[in-house]
Amino acid sequence: MTIGKGNWTADREAFRGGLELSDSGPLAEQFARLTKALLNAPTVADVLDQVVTAAHRVVPGADLVSITLRTADGIFHTPVTTSEVAIELDRIQYETGEGPCVEAARNPGPAQVRSDDMGIEPAWPRFGPEAARRDVHSVLSVALMPDARPPRYSGALNIYSRRRGALAPDAHEPALLLATHASLALAGTASVTRADLTAAQLRRAIESRDVIGQAKGILMARRGISADDAFDELRRASQNLNIKLTDVARILTARPTDLDLAGALGLADTDD
């Protein structure tokens, strides 16, 4: 495990300068689009949701992403994530009091915490083997709001990989930039309560359930399969295309003739 101890104030100013994104490469373009989207996000919860989605897309080796927030009285929770597995990994850390996300989210805490093989990580004798049993082996957690004062939260952006050593040595660079987006959103509000974030998470869960139900209905009607089989098809397409299941469902309901998605779902040849 390696722990970075950079000066957050200096880093934050450097990252703010980096938001000009003068480079014209694909990564810079993605961050430029993300910046515009974040500026238009209606709530802090929406900003956090976009940050984890972006991290899943732009950090090489990222398979699961979550955000940990820690209240002033030391209670941890996960308001946004790309995967139920990430929620489970975070929960184990909160219960055992060990692991990268609780270390990075503590105030004061390290700027970043990483491990290339959690299963043998001596610092996490309880959490590390539990992560390995879930076939998750590498991790990078980057601090959010390390200088937070009540009622604001401290926290961490957590990036997990299913492969050992999959997160490159420079993976912290896009992660830190994304963490800065989240931190500035959190800093821009007087307080963010757990109830606020939980309500926003519940709203997104309901919306996700609805769109997944619509997508399942499309597959059931067009392929003559059961609801369980339709969900399995959506899940496999999500894995094959490396996008969230909810996004697969949303694309299918909005653009049912999308060729890449139709092929992944076995629909390309079913239309008359």
GROMACS .gro file of N, CA, C and O in nm, residues 60-104:
model
  180
   60PRO      N    1  -0.804   0.439  -1.629
   60PRO     CA    2  -0.770   0.307  -1.684
   60PRO      C    3  -0.771   0.199  -1.575
   60PRO      O    4  -0.716   0.218  -1.466
   61GLY      N    5  -0.836   0.088  -1.605
   61GLY     CA    6  -0.842  -0.024  -1.511
   61GLY      C    7  -0.957  -0.019  -1.414
   61GLY      O    8  -0.979  -0.115  -1.339
   62ALA      N    9  -1.035   0.090  -1.412
   62ALA     CA   10  -1.146   0.102  -1.318
   62ALA      C   11  -1.259   0.009  -1.355
   62ALA      O   12  -1.308   0.011  -1.468
   63ASP      N   13  -1.301  -0.076  -1.261
   63ASP     CA   14  -1.417  -0.164  -1.281
   63ASP      C   15  -1.535  -0.122  -1.194
   63ASP      O   16  -1.651  -0.137  -1.236
   64LEU      N   17  -1.509  -0.072  -1.074
   64LEU     CA   18  -1.613  -0.030  -0.981
   64LEU      C   19  -1.571   0.103  -0.921
   64LEU      O   20  -1.454   0.122  -0.890
   65VAL      N   21  -1.665   0.192  -0.903
   65VAL     CA   22  -1.634   0.323  -0.846
   65VAL      C   23  -1.742   0.361  -0.744
   65VAL      O   24  -1.860   0.334  -0.766
   66SER      N   25  -1.700   0.423  -0.636
   66SER     CA   26  -1.795   0.472  -0.537
   66SER      C   27  -1.741   0.600  -0.474
   66SER      O   28  -1.624   0.634  -0.490
   67ILE      N   29  -1.828   0.669  -0.402
   67ILE     CA   30  -1.786   0.783  -0.320
   67ILE      C   31  -1.824   0.755  -0.176
   67ILE      O   32  -1.937   0.714  -0.147
   68THR      N   33  -1.729   0.773  -0.088
   68THR     CA   34  -1.751   0.764   0.056
   68THR      C   35  -1.763   0.904   0.113
   68THR      O   36  -1.685   0.992   0.078
   69LEU      N   37  -1.862   0.927   0.198
   69LEU     CA   38  -1.870   1.051   0.274
   69LEU      C   39  -1.867   1.019   0.423
   69LEU      O   40  -1.922   0.917   0.467
   70ARG      N   41  -1.801   1.106   0.497
   70ARG     CA   42  -1.787   1.087   0.642
   70ARG      C   43  -1.840   1.210   0.713
   70ARG      O   44  -1.797   1.322   0.686
   71THR      N   45  -1.937   1.189   0.803
   71THR     CA   46  -1.996   1.301   0.876
   71THR      C   47  -1.898   1.350   0.983
   71THR      O   48  -1.798   1.284   1.014
   72ALA      N   49  -1.929   1.465   1.040
   72ALA     CA   50  -1.842   1.523   1.142
   72ALA      C   51  -1.830   1.432   1.264
   72ALA      O   52  -1.728   1.435   1.334
   73ASP      N   53  -1.933   1.348   1.291
   73ASP     CA   54  -1.925   1.258   1.405
   73ASP      C   55  -1.868   1.121   1.368
   73ASP      O   56  -1.878   1.025   1.444
   74GLY      N   57  -1.809   1.110   1.247
   74GLY     CA   58  -1.736   0.990   1.210
   74GLY      C   59  -1.816   0.879   1.147
   74GLY      O   60  -1.766   0.768   1.132
   75ILE      N   61  -1.939   0.904   1.105
   75ILE     CA   62  -2.022   0.802   1.041
   75ILE      C   63  -1.997   0.804   0.890
   75ILE      O   64  -2.003   0.910   0.826
   76PHE      N   65  -1.967   0.686   0.834
   76PHE     CA   66  -1.940   0.672   0.691
   76PHE      C   67  -2.064   0.623   0.617
   76PHE      O   68  -2.142   0.544   0.671
   77HIS      N   69  -2.081   0.666   0.492
   77HIS     CA   70  -2.182   0.605   0.406
   77HIS      C   71  -2.143   0.627   0.260
   77HIS      O   72  -2.053   0.706   0.229
   78THR      N   73  -2.209   0.553   0.171
   78THR     CA   74  -2.180   0.557   0.027
   78THR      C   75  -2.304   0.611  -0.044
   78THR      O   76  -2.400   0.536  -0.067
   79PRO      N   77  -2.306   0.738  -0.083
   79PRO     CA   78  -2.424   0.794  -0.147
   79PRO      C   79  -2.439   0.759  -0.294
   79PRO      O   80  -2.550   0.756  -0.346
   80VAL      N   81  -2.326   0.738  -0.365
   80VAL     CA   82  -2.332   0.708  -0.508
   80VAL      C   83  -2.228   0.601  -0.542
   80VAL      O   84  -2.122   0.593  -0.481
   81THR      N   85  -2.259   0.520  -0.643
   81THR     CA   86  -2.169   0.413  -0.684
   81THR      C   87  -2.207   0.366  -0.824
   81THR      O   88  -2.317   0.396  -0.872
   82THR      N   89  -2.118   0.292  -0.888
   82THR     CA   90  -2.150   0.231  -1.016
   82THR      C   91  -2.188   0.085  -1.002
   82THR      O   92  -2.224   0.021  -1.100
   83SER      N   93  -2.179   0.029  -0.880
   83SER     CA   94  -2.198  -0.114  -0.864
   83SER      C   95  -2.239  -0.149  -0.722
   83SER      O   96  -2.191  -0.089  -0.626
   84GLU      N   97  -2.327  -0.248  -0.710
   84GLU     CA   98  -2.363  -0.299  -0.578
   84GLU      C   99  -2.244  -0.362  -0.507
   84GLU      O  100  -2.235  -0.360  -0.384
   85VAL      N  101  -2.150  -0.417  -0.584
   85VAL     CA  102  -2.031  -0.477  -0.524
   85VAL      C  103  -1.949  -0.369  -0.454
   85VAL      O  104  -1.894  -0.392  -0.345
   86ALA      N  105  -1.939  -0.251  -0.515
   86ALA     CA  106  -1.865  -0.142  -0.452
   86ALA      C  107  -1.930  -0.101  -0.320
   86ALA      O  108  -1.860  -0.071  -0.222
   87ILE      N  109  -2.063  -0.099  -0.315
   87ILE     CA  110  -2.132  -0.068  -0.190
   87ILE      C  111  -2.095  -0.170  -0.083
   87ILE      O  112  -2.069  -0.135   0.033
   88GLU      N  113  -2.090  -0.297  -0.121
   88GLU     CA  114  -2.055  -0.402  -0.026
   88GLU      C  115  -1.911  -0.386   0.023
   88GLU      O  116  -1.883  -0.400   0.142
   89LEU      N  117  -1.819  -0.353  -0.069
   89LEU     CA  118  -1.680  -0.333  -0.030
   89LEU      C  119  -1.667  -0.215   0.067
   89LEU      O  120  -1.593  -0.222   0.166
   90ASP      N  121  -1.737  -0.107   0.037
   90ASP     CA  122  -1.734   0.009   0.126
   90ASP      C  123  -1.791  -0.028   0.263
   90ASP      O  124  -1.735   0.010   0.367
   91ARG      N  125  -1.903  -0.101   0.263
   91ARG     CA  126  -1.967  -0.137   0.390
   91ARG      C  127  -1.873  -0.217   0.479
   91ARG      O  128  -1.867  -0.193   0.601
   92ILE      N  129  -1.800  -0.310   0.420
   92ILE     CA  130  -1.706  -0.391   0.499
   92ILE      C  131  -1.601  -0.302   0.564
   92ILE      O  132  -1.562  -0.321   0.680
   93GLN      N  133  -1.555  -0.202   0.490
   93GLN     CA  134  -1.456  -0.110   0.546
   93GLN      C  135  -1.514  -0.028   0.661
   93GLN      O  136  -1.448  -0.006   0.762
   94TYR      N  137  -1.638   0.016   0.645
   94TYR     CA  138  -1.701   0.094   0.753
   94TYR      C  139  -1.716   0.009   0.879
   94TYR      O  140  -1.698   0.059   0.991
   95GLU      N  141  -1.749  -0.119   0.860
   95GLU     CA  142  -1.772  -0.207   0.975
   95GLU      C  143  -1.641  -0.248   1.043
   95GLU      O  144  -1.636  -0.259   1.165
   96THR      N  145  -1.536  -0.270   0.963
   96THR     CA  146  -1.409  -0.315   1.021
   96THR      C  147  -1.321  -0.198   1.062
   96THR      O  148  -1.226  -0.215   1.140
   97GLY      N  149  -1.348  -0.079   1.008
   97GLY     CA  150  -1.266   0.037   1.039
   97GLY      C  151  -1.132   0.036   0.969
   97GLY      O  152  -1.041   0.112   1.007
   98GLU      N  153  -1.117  -0.046   0.866
   98GLU     CA  154  -0.991  -0.052   0.791
   98GLU      C  155  -1.020  -0.057   0.642
   98GLU      O  156  -1.127  -0.099   0.599
   99GLY      N  157  -0.923  -0.010   0.565
   99GLY     CA  158  -0.939  -0.011   0.420
   99GLY      C  159  -0.911   0.127   0.362
   99GLY      O  160  -0.904   0.227   0.433
  100PRO      N  161  -0.897   0.133   0.230
  100PRO     CA  162  -0.855   0.259   0.166
  100PRO      C  163  -0.955   0.371   0.178
  100PRO      O  164  -0.918   0.487   0.197
  101CYS      N  165  -1.084   0.341   0.167
  101CYS     CA  166  -1.181   0.452   0.167
  101CYS      C  167  -1.193   0.516   0.304
  101CYS      O  168  -1.207   0.639   0.313
  102VAL      N  169  -1.185   0.437   0.412
  102VAL     CA  170  -1.195   0.499   0.544
  102VAL      C  171  -1.067   0.575   0.577
  102VAL      O  172  -1.071   0.678   0.646
  103GLU      N  173  -0.953   0.528   0.527
  103GLU     CA  174  -0.827   0.600   0.551
  103GLU      C  175  -0.827   0.734   0.479
  103GLU      O  176  -0.793   0.838   0.536
  104ALA      N  177  -0.867   0.733   0.349
  104ALA     CA  178  -0.865   0.856   0.271
  104ALA      C  179  -0.972   0.953   0.317
  104ALA      O  180  -0.956   1.075   0.303
   0.00000   0.00000   0.00000
